[in-house]
Short mmCIF file of C-alpha atoms in Angstrom, two decimals:
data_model
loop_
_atom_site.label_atom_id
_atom_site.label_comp_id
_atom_site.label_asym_id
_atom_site.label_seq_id
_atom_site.Cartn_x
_atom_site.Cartn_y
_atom_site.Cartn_z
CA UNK O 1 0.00 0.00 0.00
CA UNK O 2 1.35 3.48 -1.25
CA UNK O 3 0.56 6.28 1.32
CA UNK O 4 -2.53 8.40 0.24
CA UNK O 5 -2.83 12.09 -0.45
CA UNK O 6 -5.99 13.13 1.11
CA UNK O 7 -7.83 15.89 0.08
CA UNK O 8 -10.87 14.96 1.39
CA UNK O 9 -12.43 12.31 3.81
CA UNK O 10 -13.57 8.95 1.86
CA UNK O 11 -17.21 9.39 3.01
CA UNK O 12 -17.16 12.15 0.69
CA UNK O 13 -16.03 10.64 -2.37
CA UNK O 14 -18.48 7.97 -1.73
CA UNK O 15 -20.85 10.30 -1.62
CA UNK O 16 -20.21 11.52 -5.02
CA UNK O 17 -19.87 8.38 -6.22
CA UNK O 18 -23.51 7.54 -4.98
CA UNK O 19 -24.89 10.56 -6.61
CA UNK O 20 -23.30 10.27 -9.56
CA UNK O 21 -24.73 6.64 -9.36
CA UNK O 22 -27.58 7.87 -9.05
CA UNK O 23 -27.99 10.28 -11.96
CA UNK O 24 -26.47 7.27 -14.35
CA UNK O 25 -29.43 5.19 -12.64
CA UNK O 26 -32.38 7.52 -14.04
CA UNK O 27 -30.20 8.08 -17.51
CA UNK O 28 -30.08 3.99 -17.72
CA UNK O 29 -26.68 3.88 -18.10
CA UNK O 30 -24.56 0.58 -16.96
CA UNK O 31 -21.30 2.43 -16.86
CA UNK O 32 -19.71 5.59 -17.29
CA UNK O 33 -16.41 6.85 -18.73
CA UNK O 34 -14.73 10.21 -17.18
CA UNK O 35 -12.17 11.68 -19.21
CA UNK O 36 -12.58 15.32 -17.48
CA UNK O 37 -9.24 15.22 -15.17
CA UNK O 38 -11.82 17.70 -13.40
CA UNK O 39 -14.55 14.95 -12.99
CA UNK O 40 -11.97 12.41 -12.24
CA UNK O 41 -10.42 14.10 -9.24
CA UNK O 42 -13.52 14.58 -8.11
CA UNK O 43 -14.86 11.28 -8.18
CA UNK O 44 -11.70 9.92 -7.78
CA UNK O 45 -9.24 12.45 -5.98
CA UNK O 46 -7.06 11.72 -8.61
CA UNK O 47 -4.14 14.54 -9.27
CA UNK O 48 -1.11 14.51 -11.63
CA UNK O 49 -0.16 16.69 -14.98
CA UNK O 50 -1.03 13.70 -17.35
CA UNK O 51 -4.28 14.70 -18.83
CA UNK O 52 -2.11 15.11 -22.56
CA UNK O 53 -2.40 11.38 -22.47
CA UNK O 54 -5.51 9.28 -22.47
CA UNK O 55 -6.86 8.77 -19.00
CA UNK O 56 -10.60 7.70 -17.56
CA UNK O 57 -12.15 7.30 -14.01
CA UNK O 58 -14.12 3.95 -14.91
CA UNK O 59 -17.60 3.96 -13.30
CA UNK O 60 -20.19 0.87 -12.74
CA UNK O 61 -23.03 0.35 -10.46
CA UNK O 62 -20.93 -2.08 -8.30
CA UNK O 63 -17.53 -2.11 -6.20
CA UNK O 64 -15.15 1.16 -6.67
CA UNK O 65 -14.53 3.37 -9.31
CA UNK O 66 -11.52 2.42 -11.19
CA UNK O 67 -8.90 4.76 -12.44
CA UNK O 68 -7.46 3.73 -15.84
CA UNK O 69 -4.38 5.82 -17.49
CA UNK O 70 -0.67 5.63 -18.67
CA UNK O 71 1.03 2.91 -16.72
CA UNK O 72 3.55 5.49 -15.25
CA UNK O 73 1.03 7.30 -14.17
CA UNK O 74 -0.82 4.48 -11.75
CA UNK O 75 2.25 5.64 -9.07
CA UNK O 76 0.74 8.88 -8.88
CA UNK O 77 -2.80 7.96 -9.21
CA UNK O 78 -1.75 5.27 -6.07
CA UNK O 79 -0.47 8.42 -4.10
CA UNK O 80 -3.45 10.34 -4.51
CA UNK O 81 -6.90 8.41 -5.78
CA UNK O 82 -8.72 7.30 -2.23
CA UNK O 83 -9.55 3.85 -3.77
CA UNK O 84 -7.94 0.66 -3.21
CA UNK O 85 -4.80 -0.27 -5.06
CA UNK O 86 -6.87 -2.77 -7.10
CA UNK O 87 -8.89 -0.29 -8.32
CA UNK O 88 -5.76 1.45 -10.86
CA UNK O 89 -5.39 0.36 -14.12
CA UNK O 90 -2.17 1.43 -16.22
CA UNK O 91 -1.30 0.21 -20.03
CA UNK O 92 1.58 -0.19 -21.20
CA UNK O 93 3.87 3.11 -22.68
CA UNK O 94 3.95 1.59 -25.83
CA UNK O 95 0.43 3.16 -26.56
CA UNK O 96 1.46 6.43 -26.10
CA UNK O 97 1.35 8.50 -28.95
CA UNK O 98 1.61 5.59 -31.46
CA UNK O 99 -0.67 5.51 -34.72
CA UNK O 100 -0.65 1.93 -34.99
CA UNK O 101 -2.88 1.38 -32.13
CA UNK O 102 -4.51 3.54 -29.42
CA UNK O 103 -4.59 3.34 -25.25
CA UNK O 104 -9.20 3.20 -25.23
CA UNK O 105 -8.60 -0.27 -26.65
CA UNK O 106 -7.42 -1.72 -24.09
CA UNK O 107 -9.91 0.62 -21.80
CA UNK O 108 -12.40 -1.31 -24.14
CA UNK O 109 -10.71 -4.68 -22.91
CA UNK O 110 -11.35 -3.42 -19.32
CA UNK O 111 -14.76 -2.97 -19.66
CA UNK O 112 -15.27 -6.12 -21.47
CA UNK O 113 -13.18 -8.17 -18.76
CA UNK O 114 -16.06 -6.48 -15.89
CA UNK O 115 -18.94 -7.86 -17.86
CA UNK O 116 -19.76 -4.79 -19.92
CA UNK O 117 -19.45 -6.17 -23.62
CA UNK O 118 -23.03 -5.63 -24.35
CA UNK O 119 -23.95 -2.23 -21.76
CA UNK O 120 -25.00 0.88 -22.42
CA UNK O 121 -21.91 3.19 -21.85
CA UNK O 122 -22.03 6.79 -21.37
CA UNK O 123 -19.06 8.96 -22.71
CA UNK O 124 -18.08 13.06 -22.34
CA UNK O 125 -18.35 13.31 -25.98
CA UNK O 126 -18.32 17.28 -25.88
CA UNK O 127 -14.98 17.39 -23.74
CA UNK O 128 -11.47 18.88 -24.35
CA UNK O 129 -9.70 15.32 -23.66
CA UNK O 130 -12.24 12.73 -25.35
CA UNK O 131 -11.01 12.59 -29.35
CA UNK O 132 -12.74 11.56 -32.23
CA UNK O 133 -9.91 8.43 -32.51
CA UNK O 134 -10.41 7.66 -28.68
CA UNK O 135 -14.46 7.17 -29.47
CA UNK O 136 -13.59 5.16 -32.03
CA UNK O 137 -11.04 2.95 -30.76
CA UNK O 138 -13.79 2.14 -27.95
CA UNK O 139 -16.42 1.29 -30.86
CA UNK O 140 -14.28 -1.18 -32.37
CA UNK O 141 -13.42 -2.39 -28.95
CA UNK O 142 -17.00 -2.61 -27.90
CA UNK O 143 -19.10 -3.15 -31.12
CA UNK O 144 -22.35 -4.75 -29.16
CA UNK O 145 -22.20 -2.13 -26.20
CA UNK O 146 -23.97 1.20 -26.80
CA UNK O 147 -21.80 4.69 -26.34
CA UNK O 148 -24.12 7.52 -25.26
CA UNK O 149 -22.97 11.10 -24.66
CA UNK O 150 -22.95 11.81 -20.94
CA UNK O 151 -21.21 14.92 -21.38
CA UNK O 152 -21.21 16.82 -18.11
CA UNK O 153 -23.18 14.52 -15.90
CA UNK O 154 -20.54 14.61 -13.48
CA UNK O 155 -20.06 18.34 -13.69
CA UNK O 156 -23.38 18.82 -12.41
CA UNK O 157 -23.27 16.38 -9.46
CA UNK O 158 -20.18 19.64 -8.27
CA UNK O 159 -22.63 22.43 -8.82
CA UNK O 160 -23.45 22.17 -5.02
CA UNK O 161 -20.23 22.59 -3.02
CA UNK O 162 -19.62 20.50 0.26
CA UNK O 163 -18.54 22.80 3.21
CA UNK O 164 -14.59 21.38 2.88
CA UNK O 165 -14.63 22.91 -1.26
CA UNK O 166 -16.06 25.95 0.10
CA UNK O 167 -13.25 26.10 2.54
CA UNK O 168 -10.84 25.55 -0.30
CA UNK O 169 -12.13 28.29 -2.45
CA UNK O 170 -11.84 30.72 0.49
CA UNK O 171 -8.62 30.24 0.64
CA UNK O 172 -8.16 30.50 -2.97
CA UNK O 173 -10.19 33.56 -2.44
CA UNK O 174 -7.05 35.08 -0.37
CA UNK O 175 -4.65 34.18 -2.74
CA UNK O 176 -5.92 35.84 -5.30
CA UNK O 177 -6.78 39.11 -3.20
CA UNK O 178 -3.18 38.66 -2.70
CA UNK O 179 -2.16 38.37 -6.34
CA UNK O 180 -4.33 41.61 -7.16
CA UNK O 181 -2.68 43.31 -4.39
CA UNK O 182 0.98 42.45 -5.46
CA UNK O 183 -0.30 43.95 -8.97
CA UNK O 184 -1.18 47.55 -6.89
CA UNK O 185 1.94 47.53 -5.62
CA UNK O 186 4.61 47.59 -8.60
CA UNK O 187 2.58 48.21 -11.20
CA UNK O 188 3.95 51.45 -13.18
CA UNK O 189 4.96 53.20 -16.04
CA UNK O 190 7.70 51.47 -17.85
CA UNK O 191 7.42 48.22 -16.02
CA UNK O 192 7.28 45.75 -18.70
CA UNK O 193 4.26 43.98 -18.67
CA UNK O 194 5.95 40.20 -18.69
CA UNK O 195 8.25 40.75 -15.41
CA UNK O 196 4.77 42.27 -14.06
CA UNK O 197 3.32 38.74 -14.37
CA UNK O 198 5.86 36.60 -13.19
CA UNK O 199 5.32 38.74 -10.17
CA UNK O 200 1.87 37.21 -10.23
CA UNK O 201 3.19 34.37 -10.82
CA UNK O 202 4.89 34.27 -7.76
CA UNK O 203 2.46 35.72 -5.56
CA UNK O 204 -0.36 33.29 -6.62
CA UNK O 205 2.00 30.42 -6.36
CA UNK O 206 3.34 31.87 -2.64
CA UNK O 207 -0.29 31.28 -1.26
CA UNK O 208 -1.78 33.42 1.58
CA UNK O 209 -2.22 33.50 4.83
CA UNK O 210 -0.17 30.20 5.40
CA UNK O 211 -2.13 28.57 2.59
CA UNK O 212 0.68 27.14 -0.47
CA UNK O 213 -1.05 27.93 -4.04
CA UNK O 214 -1.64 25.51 -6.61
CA UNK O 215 -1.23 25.99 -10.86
CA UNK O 216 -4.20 27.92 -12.18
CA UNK O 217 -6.09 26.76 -14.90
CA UNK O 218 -5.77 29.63 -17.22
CA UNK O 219 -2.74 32.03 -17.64
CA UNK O 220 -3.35 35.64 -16.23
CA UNK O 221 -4.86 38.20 -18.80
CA UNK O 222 -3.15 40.79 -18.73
CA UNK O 223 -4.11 43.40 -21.79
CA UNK O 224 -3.16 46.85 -21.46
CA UNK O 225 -4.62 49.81 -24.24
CA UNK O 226 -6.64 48.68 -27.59
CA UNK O 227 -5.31 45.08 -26.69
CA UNK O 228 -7.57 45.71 -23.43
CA UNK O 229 -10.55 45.79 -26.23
CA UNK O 230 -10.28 41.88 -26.97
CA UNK O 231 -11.15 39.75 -23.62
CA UNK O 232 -8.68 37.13 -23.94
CA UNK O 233 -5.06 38.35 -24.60
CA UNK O 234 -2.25 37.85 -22.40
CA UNK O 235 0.80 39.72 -21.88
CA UNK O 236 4.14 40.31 -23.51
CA UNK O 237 7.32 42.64 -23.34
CA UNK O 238 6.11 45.76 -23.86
CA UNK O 239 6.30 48.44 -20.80
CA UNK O 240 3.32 49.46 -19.51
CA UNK O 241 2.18 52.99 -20.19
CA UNK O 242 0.82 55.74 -18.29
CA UNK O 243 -3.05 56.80 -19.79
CA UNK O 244 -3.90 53.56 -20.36
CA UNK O 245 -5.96 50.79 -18.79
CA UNK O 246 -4.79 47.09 -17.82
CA UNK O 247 -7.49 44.79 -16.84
CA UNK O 248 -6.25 41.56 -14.82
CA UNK O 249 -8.37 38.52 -14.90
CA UNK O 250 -6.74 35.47 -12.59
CA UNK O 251 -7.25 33.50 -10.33
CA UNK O 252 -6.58 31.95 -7.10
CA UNK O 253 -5.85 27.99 -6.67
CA UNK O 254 -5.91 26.03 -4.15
CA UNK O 255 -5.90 22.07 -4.21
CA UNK O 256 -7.67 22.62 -7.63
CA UNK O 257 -10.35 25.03 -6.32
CA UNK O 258 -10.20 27.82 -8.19
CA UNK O 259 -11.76 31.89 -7.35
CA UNK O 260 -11.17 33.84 -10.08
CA UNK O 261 -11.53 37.74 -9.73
CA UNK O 262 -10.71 40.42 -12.12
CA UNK O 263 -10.06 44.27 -11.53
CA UNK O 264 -8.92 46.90 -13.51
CA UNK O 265 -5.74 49.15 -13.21
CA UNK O 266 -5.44 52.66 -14.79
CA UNK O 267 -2.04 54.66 -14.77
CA UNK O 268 -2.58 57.97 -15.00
CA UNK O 269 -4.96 60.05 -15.56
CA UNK O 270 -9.15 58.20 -15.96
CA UNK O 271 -10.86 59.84 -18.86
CA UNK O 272 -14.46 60.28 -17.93
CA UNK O 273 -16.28 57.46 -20.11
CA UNK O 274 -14.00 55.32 -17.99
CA UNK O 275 -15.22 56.73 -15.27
CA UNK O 276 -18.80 56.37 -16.76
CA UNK O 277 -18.00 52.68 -17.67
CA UNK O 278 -17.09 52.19 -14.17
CA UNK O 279 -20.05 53.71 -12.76
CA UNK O 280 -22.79 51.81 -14.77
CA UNK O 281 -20.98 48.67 -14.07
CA UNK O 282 -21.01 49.32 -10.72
CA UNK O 283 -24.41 50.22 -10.39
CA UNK O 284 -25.29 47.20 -12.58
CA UNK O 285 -23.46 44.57 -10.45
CA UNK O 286 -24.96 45.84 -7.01
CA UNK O 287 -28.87 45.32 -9.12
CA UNK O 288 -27.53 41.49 -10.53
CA UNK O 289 -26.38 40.47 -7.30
CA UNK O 290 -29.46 41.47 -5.58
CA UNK O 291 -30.77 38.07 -7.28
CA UNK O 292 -28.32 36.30 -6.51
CA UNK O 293 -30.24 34.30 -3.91
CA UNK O 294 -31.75 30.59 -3.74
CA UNK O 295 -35.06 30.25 -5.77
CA UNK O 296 -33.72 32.92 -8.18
CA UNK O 297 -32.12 31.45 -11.59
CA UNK O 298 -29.03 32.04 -13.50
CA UNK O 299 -31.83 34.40 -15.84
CA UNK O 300 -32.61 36.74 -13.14
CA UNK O 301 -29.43 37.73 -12.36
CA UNK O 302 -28.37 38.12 -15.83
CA UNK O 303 -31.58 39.96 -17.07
CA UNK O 304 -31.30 42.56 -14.11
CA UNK O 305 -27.44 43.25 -14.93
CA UNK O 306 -28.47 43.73 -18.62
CA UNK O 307 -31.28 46.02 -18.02
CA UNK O 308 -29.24 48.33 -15.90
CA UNK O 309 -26.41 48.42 -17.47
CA UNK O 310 -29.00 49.67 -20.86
CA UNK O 311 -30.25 51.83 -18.80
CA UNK O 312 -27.34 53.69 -18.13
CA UNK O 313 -26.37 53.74 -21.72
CA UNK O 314 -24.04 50.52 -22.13
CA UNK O 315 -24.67 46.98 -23.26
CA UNK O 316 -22.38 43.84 -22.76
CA UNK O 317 -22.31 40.63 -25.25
CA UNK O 318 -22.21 37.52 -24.11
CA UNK O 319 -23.14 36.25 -20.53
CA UNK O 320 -21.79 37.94 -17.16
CA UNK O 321 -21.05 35.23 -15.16
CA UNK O 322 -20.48 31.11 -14.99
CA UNK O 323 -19.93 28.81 -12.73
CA UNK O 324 -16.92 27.99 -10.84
CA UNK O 325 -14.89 25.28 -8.54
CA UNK O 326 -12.12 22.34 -9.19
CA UNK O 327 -10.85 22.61 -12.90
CA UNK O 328 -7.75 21.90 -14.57
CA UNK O 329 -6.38 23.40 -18.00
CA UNK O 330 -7.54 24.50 -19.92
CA UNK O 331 -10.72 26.20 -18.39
CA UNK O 332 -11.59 27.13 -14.52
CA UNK O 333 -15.27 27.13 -15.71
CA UNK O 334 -17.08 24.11 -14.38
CA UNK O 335 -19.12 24.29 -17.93
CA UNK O 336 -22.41 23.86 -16.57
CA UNK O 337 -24.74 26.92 -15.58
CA UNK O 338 -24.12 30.44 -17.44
CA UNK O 339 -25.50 33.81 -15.86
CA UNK O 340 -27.40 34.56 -19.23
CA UNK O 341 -30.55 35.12 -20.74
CA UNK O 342 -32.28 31.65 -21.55
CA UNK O 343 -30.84 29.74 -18.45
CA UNK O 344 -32.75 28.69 -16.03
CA UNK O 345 -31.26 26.89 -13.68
CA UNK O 346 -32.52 27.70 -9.91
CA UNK O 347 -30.03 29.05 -7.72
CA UNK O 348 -29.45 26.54 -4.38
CA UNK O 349 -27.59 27.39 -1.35
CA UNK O 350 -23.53 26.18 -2.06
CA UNK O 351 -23.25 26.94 -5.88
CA UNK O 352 -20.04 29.36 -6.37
CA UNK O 353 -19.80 31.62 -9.58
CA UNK O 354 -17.69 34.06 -11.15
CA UNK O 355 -19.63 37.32 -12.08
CA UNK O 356 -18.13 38.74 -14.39
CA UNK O 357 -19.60 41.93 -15.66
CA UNK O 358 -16.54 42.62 -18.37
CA UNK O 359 -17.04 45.60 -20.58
CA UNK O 360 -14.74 45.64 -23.36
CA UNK O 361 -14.43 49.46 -25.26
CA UNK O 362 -13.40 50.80 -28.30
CA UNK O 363 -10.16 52.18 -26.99
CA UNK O 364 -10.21 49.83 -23.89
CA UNK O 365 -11.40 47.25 -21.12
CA UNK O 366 -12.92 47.27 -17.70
CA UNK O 367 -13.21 43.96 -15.54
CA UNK O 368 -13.98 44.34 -12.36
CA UNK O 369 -15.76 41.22 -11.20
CA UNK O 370 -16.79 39.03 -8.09
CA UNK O 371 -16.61 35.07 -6.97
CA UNK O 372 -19.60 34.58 -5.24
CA UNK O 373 -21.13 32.13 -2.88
CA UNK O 374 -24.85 31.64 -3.20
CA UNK O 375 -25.92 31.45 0.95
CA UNK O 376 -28.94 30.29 2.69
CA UNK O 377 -29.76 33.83 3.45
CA UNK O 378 -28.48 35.24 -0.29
CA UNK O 379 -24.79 35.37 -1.40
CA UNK O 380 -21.76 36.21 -0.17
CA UNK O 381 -18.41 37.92 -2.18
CA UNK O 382 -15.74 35.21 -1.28
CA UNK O 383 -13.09 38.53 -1.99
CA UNK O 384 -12.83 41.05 0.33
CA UNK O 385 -11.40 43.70 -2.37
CA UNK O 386 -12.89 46.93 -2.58
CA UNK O 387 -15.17 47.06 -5.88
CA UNK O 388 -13.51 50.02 -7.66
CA UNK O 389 -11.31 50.96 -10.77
CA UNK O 390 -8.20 50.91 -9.24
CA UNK O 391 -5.56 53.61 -10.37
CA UNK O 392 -2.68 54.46 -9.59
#
């Protein structure tokens, strides 16, 4: 027995496993493969940098989950999965990357060896580490069992956090107040922009408050200027200027848990529509998160962002918010529920989200958004940074 890396207690993983069970159950499904390294850690508690290789958290109705990957991986997945060392499953290297035959057939031979030649199999068919080849490698493999998209049935068994992932994204919640803080503090004309991040870098990887930090799941953006007008640039050489505006969207990470939080730095000088930017969004975020409350839906708080941010003579594309927890690259989304018009999804007591109320300008951006907590009384900010334009 290799000692265990324990994120969490095994009664919880159990109980994920049970709901997730559950929701297979009522979707008549016999097993399920999870390819999302998110979905697998948390069914799982599986953590290693391996997800560029083909790896699954095997699912039936009976005994453990099973954790199947690269065969130099299984040491890693023995330090850190909570299941029994029967339960991992490596093939051999010779798999890896190789043309001639691919890893999912012997995950088919797996599946056939635990009686499921002939079951109906669910598969994350719209995910970033399930390819076209894998799916058909597992056809071939399985040619009397029936593959049926389960894309993000495990994601929404997370939507509802347990009081220890809260925990976690609290204290992701100080590293990032930390990273935005290091960001106030040496930010200035003529710094260049890429020895500005690996400042962040270091802050977000320092931790907070005694708390290490863990690898985000998407690089700081850092635009600065017309570059500031796209949302998803990063950063390069170039010195940062006065009379300009850098918006910084990062995040906070902590085991995996993940609070994002963007604000906005100007150097110099604010012309007013910045300051008129500022104020609608403002105004429009204190409306939104008056929704954000259980019985409410994603809609509500979207529509009453939308309205008042028309009202005041702006308009934003696109939704303002999405929900958030455990990820891994290349997204810290949990891809379920979207703060937009059209989703309805009811609001419950534990769901965390980033709003994100981005207003991207003609000459500009402004990002100054909240992680939020949705409470039995309402919501809660997980960040304790003032709300504000920051300039300096």
């Amino acid at each position: 027995m290799v000692s265990r890396i324990e994120n969490f207690p095994t009664r919880e993983y159990e109980w994920r496993v049970d709901e997730t069970r559950a929701e297979m159950a009522q979707r008549g499904l016999d097993w399920l493969i999870v390819s999302d390294p998110s979905n697998m850690a948390w069914l799982s508690g599986y953590d290693g940098w391996s997800f560029y290789v083909h790896q699954a958290v095997l699912l039936g109705h009976e005994g453990e989950p099973l954790w199947w990957g690269r065969g130099i991986d299984a040491r890693g997945a023995l330090r850190t999965v909570w299941m029994s060392d029967d339960a991992v499953v490596g093939y051999d290297d010779s798999y890896v990357q190789n043309p001639e035959k691919h890893p999912c057939e012997t995950l088919a031979e797996l599946i056939r060896q635990r009686g499921g030649a002939k079951a109906r199999i669910g598969v994350e068919l719209d995910n970033y580490y399930y390819s076209a080849a894998a799916h058909r490698a597992l056809q071939a493999g399985l040619p009397e069992a029936e593959l049926t998209d389960a894309t993000a049935l495990v994601n929404w068994q997370r939507a509802v956090k347990s009081p220890a992932e809260i925990e976690y994204m609290r204290r992701a919640a100080r590293i990032v107040e930390h990273m935005h803080q290091t960001i106030l503090q040496i930010a200035e004309p003529g710094l260049p922009k890429n020895k500005l991040v690996a400042e962040v870098y270091k802050a977000g990887i320092e931790g907070a408050e005694g708390h290490w930090g863990d690898y985000p799941a998407i690089v700081p953006m850092a635009p600065s200027g017309l570059d500031a007008t796209a949302p998803h640039l990063t950063w390069d050489d170039k010195p940062m200027r006065a009379g300009e505006s850098t918006f910084f969207e990062i995040a906070g990470c902590y085991r995996r848990y993940h609070c994002p939080q963007s604000r906005t730095l100007f150097l110099g000088h604010v012309p007013e529509k910045f300051r008129e930017a500022e104020k609608a969004v403002l105004e429009a975020t204190d409306v939104a998160l008056e929704q954000a409350m259980p019985g409410r839906t994603c809609e509500d708080v979207a529509n009453a962002f939308n309205a008042t941010l028309k009202r005041l003579g702006f308009s934003k594309e696109g939704r303002c918010g999405y929900a958030i927890g455990l990820s891994y690259p290349p997204d810290w989304g949990e891809r379920t529920m979207s703060l937009r018009a059209g989703d309805r999804t009811v609001l419950k007591p534990g769901m965390t989200f980033h709003f994100m109320p981005a207003l991207w300008l003609d000459d500009g951006g402004i990002e100054i958004t909240e992680p939020i907590l949705i409470t039995e009384q309402g919501h809660e900010c997980l960040s304790t940074l003032p709300r504000e334009l920051n300039v300096k």
